[in-house]
PDB file of C-alpha atoms in Angstrom:
ATOM      1  CA  UNK A   1     101.102  61.402 107.874  1.00 38.00           C
ATOM      2  CA  UNK A   2      99.498  61.951 104.569  1.00 49.00           C
ATOM      3  CA  UNK A   3     101.270  63.781 101.786  1.00 54.00           C
ATOM      4  CA  UNK A   4      98.897  66.666 101.560  1.00 69.00           C
ATOM      5  CA  UNK A   5      99.168  67.260 105.386  1.00 75.00           C
ATOM      6  CA  UNK A   6     102.968  67.234 104.921  1.00 76.00           C
ATOM      7  CA  UNK A   7     102.786  69.768 102.101  1.00 72.00           C
ATOM      8  CA  UNK A   8     100.423  71.847 104.117  1.00 76.00           C
ATOM      9  CA  UNK A   9     102.884  71.852 107.074  1.00 79.00           C
ATOM     10  CA  UNK A  10     105.738  72.707 104.745  1.00 77.00           C
ATOM     11  CA  UNK A  11     103.743  75.590 103.334  1.00 81.00           C
ATOM     12  CA  UNK A  12     102.844  77.057 106.729  1.00 82.00           C
ATOM     13  CA  UNK A  13     106.511  76.991 107.833  1.00 82.00           C
ATOM     14  CA  UNK A  14     107.870  78.992 104.764  1.00 84.00           C
ATOM     15  CA  UNK A  15     104.767  81.185 103.958  1.00 88.00           C
ATOM     16  CA  UNK A  16     103.060  83.269 106.743  1.00 87.00           C
ATOM     17  CA  UNK A  17      99.443  84.284 106.115  1.00 90.00           C
ATOM     18  CA  UNK A  18      99.128  87.356 103.812  1.00 92.00           C
ATOM     19  CA  UNK A  19     102.699  86.972 102.336  1.00 93.00           C
ATOM     20  CA  UNK A  20     102.382  87.177  98.407  1.00 95.00           C
ATOM     21  CA  UNK A  21     104.673  84.832  96.609  1.00 95.00           C
ATOM     22  CA  UNK A  22     105.387  83.395  93.091  1.00 95.00           C
ATOM     23  CA  UNK A  23     105.184  80.154  91.607  1.00 93.00           C
ATOM     24  CA  UNK A  24     109.038  80.187  91.150  1.00 94.00           C
ATOM     25  CA  UNK A  25     109.648  81.089  94.855  1.00 94.00           C
ATOM     26  CA  UNK A  26     107.410  78.167  95.953  1.00 92.00           C
ATOM     27  CA  UNK A  27     109.337  75.829  93.872  1.00 92.00           C
ATOM     28  CA  UNK A  28     112.636  77.007  95.122  1.00 92.00           C
ATOM     29  CA  UNK A  29     111.277  76.343  98.676  1.00 89.00           C
ATOM     30  CA  UNK A  30     110.934  72.575  97.580  1.00 86.00           C
ATOM     31  CA  UNK A  31     107.216  72.550  96.516  1.00 86.00           C
ATOM     32  CA  UNK A  32     106.508  70.796  93.292  1.00 87.00           C
ATOM     33  CA  UNK A  33     104.187  72.003  90.533  1.00 91.00           C
ATOM     34  CA  UNK A  34     101.855  69.074  91.547  1.00 89.00           C
ATOM     35  CA  UNK A  35     101.966  70.034  95.189  1.00 86.00           C
ATOM     36  CA  UNK A  36     101.328  73.740  94.348  1.00 90.00           C
ATOM     37  CA  UNK A  37      98.365  72.955  92.175  1.00 91.00           C
ATOM     38  CA  UNK A  38      96.973  70.649  94.968  1.00 88.00           C
ATOM     39  CA  UNK A  39      97.302  73.364  97.541  1.00 88.00           C
ATOM     40  CA  UNK A  40      95.451  75.778  95.251  1.00 91.00           C
ATOM     41  CA  UNK A  41      92.546  73.128  94.702  1.00 91.00           C
ATOM     42  CA  UNK A  42      92.353  72.648  98.434  1.00 88.00           C
ATOM     43  CA  UNK A  43      92.152  76.409  99.218  1.00 89.00           C
ATOM     44  CA  UNK A  44      95.443  76.371 101.063  1.00 89.00           C
ATOM     45  CA  UNK A  45      96.775  78.712  98.434  1.00 92.00           C
ATOM     46  CA  UNK A  46      94.789  81.359  96.602  1.00 94.00           C
ATOM     47  CA  UNK A  47      95.902  82.604  93.251  1.00 93.00           C
ATOM     48  CA  UNK A  48      95.522  86.497  93.012  1.00 93.00           C
ATOM     49  CA  UNK A  49      97.245  86.692  89.557  1.00 93.00           C
ATOM     50  CA  UNK A  50      99.060  84.473  87.114  1.00 92.00           C
ATOM     51  CA  UNK A  51     101.777  82.780  88.930  1.00 93.00           C
ATOM     52  CA  UNK A  52     101.210  84.929  92.094  1.00 96.00           C
ATOM     53  CA  UNK A  53      99.796  83.284  95.278  1.00 96.00           C
ATOM     54  CA  UNK A  54      98.935  84.192  98.888  1.00 95.00           C
ATOM     55  CA  UNK A  55      97.930  82.083 101.856  1.00 92.00           C
ATOM     56  CA  UNK A  56      94.791  83.677 103.296  1.00 90.00           C
ATOM     57  CA  UNK A  57      94.099  86.931 101.178  1.00 90.00           C
ATOM     58  CA  UNK A  58      92.111  88.339 104.007  1.00 90.00           C
ATOM     59  CA  UNK A  59      95.425  88.712 106.023  1.00 93.00           C
ATOM     60  CA  UNK A  60      97.256  90.745 103.510  1.00 94.00           C
ATOM     61  CA  UNK A  61      98.516  93.823 104.799  1.00 94.00           C
ATOM     62  CA  UNK A  62     100.343  96.757 103.257  1.00 95.00           C
ATOM     63  CA  UNK A  63     103.438  95.559 104.964  1.00 95.00           C
ATOM     64  CA  UNK A  64     103.193  92.032 103.755  1.00 95.00           C
ATOM     65  CA  UNK A  65     102.670  93.500 100.255  1.00 97.00           C
ATOM     66  CA  UNK A  66     106.082  95.523 100.751  1.00 97.00           C
ATOM     67  CA  UNK A  67     107.856  92.622 102.184  1.00 96.00           C
ATOM     68  CA  UNK A  68     106.778  90.532  99.356  1.00 96.00           C
ATOM     69  CA  UNK A  69     107.940  93.141  96.730  1.00 96.00           C
ATOM     70  CA  UNK A  70     111.341  93.580  98.397  1.00 95.00           C
ATOM     71  CA  UNK A  71     112.181  90.007  99.193  1.00 93.00           C
ATOM     72  CA  UNK A  72     110.405  87.780  96.909  1.00 94.00           C
ATOM     73  CA  UNK A  73     109.806  89.779  93.729  1.00 95.00           C
ATOM     74  CA  UNK A  74     113.270  91.441  94.337  1.00 93.00           C
ATOM     75  CA  UNK A  75     112.063  94.838  93.237  1.00 93.00           C
ATOM     76  CA  UNK A  76     114.234  98.029  94.252  1.00 92.00           C
ATOM     77  CA  UNK A  77     111.225  99.669  95.990  1.00 94.00           C
ATOM     78  CA  UNK A  78     111.998 101.029  99.294  1.00 95.00           C
ATOM     79  CA  UNK A  79     109.378 102.651 101.715  1.00 97.00           C
ATOM     80  CA  UNK A  80     110.165 106.301 101.539  1.00 96.00           C
ATOM     81  CA  UNK A  81     108.950 109.827 102.229  1.00 96.00           C
ATOM     82  CA  UNK A  82     106.087 110.477 104.508  1.00 95.00           C
ATOM     83  CA  UNK A  83     105.611 106.627 105.026  1.00 95.00           C
ATOM     84  CA  UNK A  84     109.222 106.270 106.218  1.00 96.00           C
ATOM     85  CA  UNK A  85     109.061 109.318 108.367  1.00 96.00           C
ATOM     86  CA  UNK A  86     105.807 108.004 110.159  1.00 93.00           C
ATOM     87  CA  UNK A  87     107.272 104.517 110.718  1.00 93.00           C
ATOM     88  CA  UNK A  88     110.169 106.169 112.608  1.00 94.00           C
ATOM     89  CA  UNK A  89     107.919 108.498 114.646  1.00 92.00           C
ATOM     90  CA  UNK A  90     108.916 111.556 112.730  1.00 91.00           C
ATOM     91  CA  UNK A  91     105.565 112.660 111.228  1.00 81.00           C
ATOM     92  CA  UNK A  92     102.734 113.948 113.360  1.00 68.00           C
ATOM     93  CA  UNK A  93     100.613 115.480 110.526  1.00 62.00           C
ATOM     94  CA  UNK A  94      97.307 113.590 110.229  1.00 55.00           C
ATOM     95  CA  UNK A  95      95.966 112.734 106.886  1.00 58.00           C
ATOM     96  CA  UNK A  96      92.219 113.423 106.182  1.00 52.00           C
ATOM     97  CA  UNK A  97      92.162 110.671 103.580  1.00 56.00           C
ATOM     98  CA  UNK A  98      90.258 107.459 104.617  1.00 60.00           C
ATOM     99  CA  UNK A  99      92.793 105.254 102.704  1.00 71.00           C
ATOM    100  CA  UNK A 100      96.260 104.952 103.969  1.00 88.00           C
ATOM    101  CA  UNK A 101      99.058 106.057 101.370  1.00 93.00           C
ATOM    102  CA  UNK A 102     102.222 104.179 101.240  1.00 96.00           C
ATOM    103  CA  UNK A 103     105.036 105.743  99.320  1.00 96.00           C
ATOM    104  CA  UNK A 104     107.539 103.652  97.640  1.00 96.00           C
ATOM    105  CA  UNK A 105     110.738 104.941  96.017  1.00 95.00           C
ATOM    106  CA  UNK A 106     112.608 103.089  93.304  1.00 92.00           C
ATOM    107  CA  UNK A 107     112.855 102.437  89.529  1.00 89.00           C
ATOM    108  CA  UNK A 108     110.972  99.232  89.367  1.00 92.00           C
ATOM    109  CA  UNK A 109     107.125  99.544  88.494  1.00 94.00           C
ATOM    110  CA  UNK A 110     104.442  98.123  90.729  1.00 95.00           C
ATOM    111  CA  UNK A 111     103.139  94.775  89.695  1.00 95.00           C
ATOM    112  CA  UNK A 112      99.478  94.989  88.421  1.00 94.00           C
ATOM    113  CA  UNK A 113      98.434  92.528  91.168  1.00 95.00           C
ATOM    114  CA  UNK A 114      99.461  95.353  93.718  1.00 95.00           C
ATOM    115  CA  UNK A 115      97.197  97.829  91.852  1.00 90.00           C
ATOM    116  CA  UNK A 116      94.241  95.246  92.127  1.00 90.00           C
ATOM    117  CA  UNK A 117      94.493  94.433  95.675  1.00 91.00           C
ATOM    118  CA  UNK A 118      91.220  95.076  97.612  1.00 87.00           C
ATOM    119  CA  UNK A 119      92.891  97.136 100.535  1.00 90.00           C
ATOM    120  CA  UNK A 120      92.242 100.481 101.940  1.00 89.00           C
ATOM    121  CA  UNK A 121      95.695 101.338 100.948  1.00 93.00           C
ATOM    122  CA  UNK A 122      96.981 103.186  98.076  1.00 93.00           C
ATOM    123  CA  UNK A 123     100.407 102.528  97.036  1.00 96.00           C
ATOM    124  CA  UNK A 124     102.233 105.464  95.334  1.00 96.00           C
ATOM    125  CA  UNK A 125     105.383 104.728  93.533  1.00 96.00           C
ATOM    126  CA  UNK A 126     108.069 107.513  92.856  1.00 94.00           C
ATOM    127  CA  UNK A 127     111.235 107.034  90.821  1.00 91.00           C
ATOM    128  CA  UNK A 128     114.498 108.168  92.366  1.00 87.00           C
ATOM    129  CA  UNK A 129     115.960 109.463  89.175  1.00 87.00           C
ATOM    130  CA  UNK A 130     114.899 113.015  89.967  1.00 87.00           C
ATOM    131  CA  UNK A 131     116.663 112.792  93.225  1.00 91.00           C
ATOM    132  CA  UNK A 132     119.889 110.719  92.783  1.00 85.00           C
ATOM    133  CA  UNK A 133     121.957 109.605  89.917  1.00 71.00           C
ATOM    134  CA  UNK A 134     120.462 107.276  87.372  1.00 62.00           C
ATOM    135  CA  UNK A 135     123.477 104.871  86.899  1.00 55.00           C
ATOM    136  CA  UNK A 136     122.849 101.589  88.533  1.00 49.00           C
ATOM    137  CA  UNK A 137     126.267 101.337  89.920  1.00 52.00           C
ATOM    138  CA  UNK A 138     125.839 104.747  91.629  1.00 49.00           C
ATOM    139  CA  UNK A 139     122.398 103.669  93.021  1.00 52.00           C
ATOM    140  CA  UNK A 140     124.161 101.059  95.056  1.00 56.00           C
ATOM    141  CA  UNK A 141     125.479 103.844  97.237  1.00 54.00           C
ATOM    142  CA  UNK A 142     121.981 104.441  98.354  1.00 58.00           C
ATOM    143  CA  UNK A 143     122.051 101.439 100.443  1.00 66.00           C
ATOM    144  CA  UNK A 144     123.607 103.413 103.576  1.00 68.00           C
ATOM    145  CA  UNK A 145     120.677 105.810 103.433  1.00 91.00           C
ATOM    146  CA  UNK A 146     118.124 102.973 104.379  1.00 94.00           C
ATOM    147  CA  UNK A 147     117.437 100.939 107.417  1.00 93.00           C
ATOM    148  CA  UNK A 148     115.515  97.862 108.280  1.00 94.00           C
ATOM    149  CA  UNK A 149     112.438  97.470 110.370  1.00 93.00           C
ATOM    150  CA  UNK A 150     110.554  94.219 111.728  1.00 91.00           C
ATOM    151  CA  UNK A 151     107.151  93.775 110.272  1.00 86.00           C
ATOM    152  CA  UNK A 152     106.221  90.337 111.831  1.00 82.00           C
ATOM    153  CA  UNK A 153     107.041  88.068 114.645  1.00 80.00           C
ATOM    154  CA  UNK A 154     109.544  86.048 112.613  1.00 80.00           C
ATOM    155  CA  UNK A 155     112.184  88.735 112.103  1.00 84.00           C
ATOM    156  CA  UNK A 156     111.267  89.411 108.692  1.00 87.00           C
ATOM    157  CA  UNK A 157     112.410  93.080 107.604  1.00 93.00           C
ATOM    158  CA  UNK A 158     111.276  95.901 105.634  1.00 96.00           C
ATOM    159  CA  UNK A 159     113.583  98.303 103.913  1.00 96.00           C
ATOM    160  CA  UNK A 160     112.860 101.912 104.370  1.00 96.00           C
ATOM    161  CA  UNK A 161     114.575 105.196 103.772  1.00 96.00           C
ATOM    162  CA  UNK A 162     116.633 106.753 106.662  1.00 96.00           C
ATOM    163  CA  UNK A 163     115.025 109.952 108.199  1.00 97.00           C
ATOM    164  CA  UNK A 164     117.703 112.010 106.189  1.00 97.00           C
ATOM    165  CA  UNK A 165     116.786 110.396 102.747  1.00 96.00           C
ATOM    166  CA  UNK A 166     113.025 110.384 103.599  1.00 97.00           C
ATOM    167  CA  UNK A 167     112.786 114.071 104.059  1.00 98.00           C
ATOM    168  CA  UNK A 168     114.543 114.841 100.878  1.00 97.00           C
ATOM    169  CA  UNK A 169     112.037 112.504  99.147  1.00 97.00           C
ATOM    170  CA  UNK A 170     109.223 114.592 100.846  1.00 97.00           C
ATOM    171  CA  UNK A 171     110.824 117.752  99.514  1.00 97.00           C
ATOM    172  CA  UNK A 172     110.467 116.452  95.974  1.00 96.00           C
ATOM    173  CA  UNK A 173     106.745 117.010  96.095  1.00 96.00           C
ATOM    174  CA  UNK A 174     107.006 120.699  97.546  1.00 97.00           C
ATOM    175  CA  UNK A 175     104.799 122.552  96.770  1.00 96.00           C
ATOM    176  CA  UNK A 176     102.834 120.483  94.182  1.00 94.00           C
ATOM    177  CA  UNK A 177     101.597 117.835  96.717  1.00 94.00           C
ATOM    178  CA  UNK A 178     103.068 118.836  99.930  1.00 94.00           C
ATOM    179  CA  UNK A 179     102.700 122.186 101.279  1.00 94.00           C
ATOM    180  CA  UNK A 180     105.439 124.398 102.665  1.00 95.00           C
ATOM    181  CA  UNK A 181     103.661 124.367 105.877  1.00 94.00           C
ATOM    182  CA  UNK A 182     103.707 120.516 106.012  1.00 94.00           C
ATOM    183  CA  UNK A 183     107.239 120.376 105.222  1.00 96.00           C
ATOM    184  CA  UNK A 184     108.148 122.993 107.758  1.00 95.00           C
ATOM    185  CA  UNK A 185     106.321 121.043 110.414  1.00 94.00           C
ATOM    186  CA  UNK A 186     108.241 117.949 109.573  1.00 96.00           C
ATOM    187  CA  UNK A 187     111.545 119.789 109.730  1.00 96.00           C
ATOM    188  CA  UNK A 188     110.482 120.978 113.272  1.00 95.00           C
ATOM    189  CA  UNK A 189     110.494 117.217 114.358  1.00 94.00           C
ATOM    190  CA  UNK A 190     113.946 116.324 112.868  1.00 96.00           C
ATOM    191  CA  UNK A 191     115.949 117.257 115.733  1.00 95.00           C
ATOM    192  CA  UNK A 192     118.333 114.415 115.791  1.00 94.00           C
ATOM    193  CA  UNK A 193     119.348 113.907 112.045  1.00 96.00           C
ATOM    194  CA  UNK A 194     122.883 112.747 111.509  1.00 96.00           C
ATOM    195  CA  UNK A 195     125.256 115.361 110.070  1.00 96.00           C
ATOM    196  CA  UNK A 196     127.361 112.604 108.757  1.00 95.00           C
ATOM    197  CA  UNK A 197     124.613 110.978 106.793  1.00 94.00           C
ATOM    198  CA  UNK A 198     123.159 114.428 105.775  1.00 96.00           C
ATOM    199  CA  UNK A 199     126.617 115.200 104.358  1.00 96.00           C
ATOM    200  CA  UNK A 200     126.881 112.198 102.258  1.00 94.00           C
ATOM    201  CA  UNK A 201     123.236 112.144 100.996  1.00 95.00           C
ATOM    202  CA  UNK A 202     123.182 116.020 100.091  1.00 96.00           C
ATOM    203  CA  UNK A 203     126.509 115.547  98.115  1.00 94.00           C
ATOM    204  CA  UNK A 204     124.919 112.631  96.272  1.00 91.00           C
ATOM    205  CA  UNK A 205     121.792 114.372  95.621  1.00 94.00           C
ATOM    206  CA  UNK A 206     121.438 115.721  92.152  1.00 93.00           C
ATOM    207  CA  UNK A 207     118.398 117.798  92.492  1.00 95.00           C
ATOM    208  CA  UNK A 208     118.908 121.383  93.192  1.00 96.00           C
ATOM    209  CA  UNK A 209     115.489 122.405  94.298  1.00 96.00           C
ATOM    210  CA  UNK A 210     115.388 119.625  96.965  1.00 97.00           C
ATOM    211  CA  UNK A 211     118.841 120.845  98.371  1.00 98.00           C
ATOM    212  CA  UNK A 212     117.849 124.483  98.453  1.00 98.00           C
ATOM    213  CA  UNK A 213     114.416 123.771 100.147  1.00 98.00           C
ATOM    214  CA  UNK A 214     116.413 121.621 102.641  1.00 98.00           C
ATOM    215  CA  UNK A 215     118.785 124.346 103.923  1.00 98.00           C
ATOM    216  CA  UNK A 216     115.974 126.862 103.792  1.00 97.00           C
ATOM    217  CA  UNK A 217     113.653 124.665 106.149  1.00 97.00           C
ATOM    218  CA  UNK A 218     116.786 123.723 108.252  1.00 97.00           C
ATOM    219  CA  UNK A 219     117.860 127.415 108.625  1.00 96.00           C
ATOM    220  CA  UNK A 220     114.583 128.238 110.188  1.00 95.00           C
ATOM    221  CA  UNK A 221     115.277 125.687 112.964  1.00 95.00           C
ATOM    222  CA  UNK A 222     118.989 126.191 113.232  1.00 92.00           C
ATOM    223  CA  UNK A 223     119.661 122.759 114.769  1.00 95.00           C
ATOM    224  CA  UNK A 224     123.010 121.830 116.088  1.00 94.00           C
ATOM    225  CA  UNK A 225     123.602 119.343 113.186  1.00 96.00           C
ATOM    226  CA  UNK A 226     123.221 121.942 110.676  1.00 96.00           C
ATOM    227  CA  UNK A 227     126.426 123.627 111.847  1.00 95.00           C
ATOM    228  CA  UNK A 228     128.359 120.653 111.206  1.00 97.00           C
ATOM    229  CA  UNK A 229     127.559 120.161 107.490  1.00 97.00           C
ATOM    230  CA  UNK A 230     130.291 121.358 105.102  1.00 97.00           C
ATOM    231  CA  UNK A 231     128.245 123.304 102.549  1.00 95.00           C
ATOM    232  CA  UNK A 232     131.113 123.881 100.336  1.00 95.00           C
ATOM    233  CA  UNK A 233     131.040 120.254  99.027  1.00 95.00           C
ATOM    234  CA  UNK A 234     127.247 120.576  98.258  1.00 96.00           C
ATOM    235  CA  UNK A 235     126.401 122.282  94.932  1.00 94.00           C
ATOM    236  CA  UNK A 236     123.183 124.415  94.917  1.00 96.00           C
ATOM    237  CA  UNK A 237     123.451 125.431  91.236  1.00 92.00           C
ATOM    238  CA  UNK A 238     122.762 128.985  89.919  1.00 92.00           C
ATOM    239  CA  UNK A 239     119.807 131.145  89.087  1.00 93.00           C
ATOM    240  CA  UNK A 240     116.512 131.855  90.550  1.00 93.00           C
ATOM    241  CA  UNK A 241     113.933 129.227  90.979  1.00 91.00           C
ATOM    242  CA  UNK A 242     110.150 129.983  91.196  1.00 92.00           C
ATOM    243  CA  UNK A 243     108.520 127.513  93.431  1.00 93.00           C
ATOM    244  CA  UNK A 244     105.241 129.215  94.141  1.00 90.00           C
ATOM    245  CA  UNK A 245     103.389 132.037  92.524  1.00 89.00           C
ATOM    246  CA  UNK A 246     102.979 135.260  94.448  1.00 87.00           C
ATOM    247  CA  UNK A 247     105.559 134.253  96.867  1.00 90.00           C
ATOM    248  CA  UNK A 248     108.821 136.141  97.940  1.00 94.00           C
ATOM    249  CA  UNK A 249     112.358 135.480  96.708  1.00 94.00           C
ATOM    250  CA  UNK A 250     114.820 134.386  99.411  1.00 94.00           C
ATOM    251  CA  UNK A 251     117.930 135.886  98.263  1.00 95.00           C
ATOM    252  CA  UNK A 252     120.186 133.262 100.098  1.00 95.00           C
ATOM    253  CA  UNK A 253     118.821 130.355  98.297  1.00 96.00           C
ATOM    254  CA  UNK A 254     117.216 131.923  95.285  1.00 96.00           C
ATOM    255  CA  UNK A 255     113.881 130.285  95.648  1.00 96.00           C
ATOM    256  CA  UNK A 256     110.496 131.741  95.964  1.00 95.00           C
ATOM    257  CA  UNK A 257     108.779 130.885  99.256  1.00 95.00           C
ATOM    258  CA  UNK A 258     105.349 131.804 100.772  1.00 93.00           C
ATOM    259  CA  UNK A 259     105.195 135.394 102.200  1.00 89.00           C
ATOM    260  CA  UNK A 260     103.860 134.238 105.501  1.00 85.00           C
ATOM    261  CA  UNK A 261     106.895 131.887 106.214  1.00 83.00           C
TER     262      UNK A 261
END
């Protein structure tokens, strides 16, 4: 068997179509610089940025991009917010945008090649600093607030926020980018949240606005899991917070909310 045929077979075994990889990753998987160069010359690999490669760029999907960011580029970016809720069947709110928006949460920046991809997808990166503690050793505690989902037929996994964490991530953008109505509709579908997970993540959450909003929306539905949360261990801060102009002040949580809700 010719050497180039062997290399091509090796490439197909380690690298599915649409997966974005690096020169370093390919070499770790037993491909030499010479082999990589030959694969590029023969169009078996496509270079989409310096040191960044894909096999069949037409097969790139938002899932393959996120998998690459998480597993090959080793970023801390997690699928979160609305995207995580959608993946778990907890969002029935239809977007009017033609392009899909994928929300990623983490403190690593999106590589330039992601921004330059010709996909009908917009990747929006959010930092976790405004929601959780900034210290790296404390951020490790966020792992229990994520889960894994298959994205292809080879048992490769995507990491996404749990429903409890994802909803708090959504509340970060209320009311600037997410309306009160949208957040309220999402809460109406969260009938099976884990009180244990909620207790942990609400105690860990540093954002007073998000915690007050969470309880305000949850009170409207009065789910069984709400009564199992020990509120004494969750700090809600002091003082009024004006979230929306012309709204009414909720005296219990000291936030302004729409008059009609």
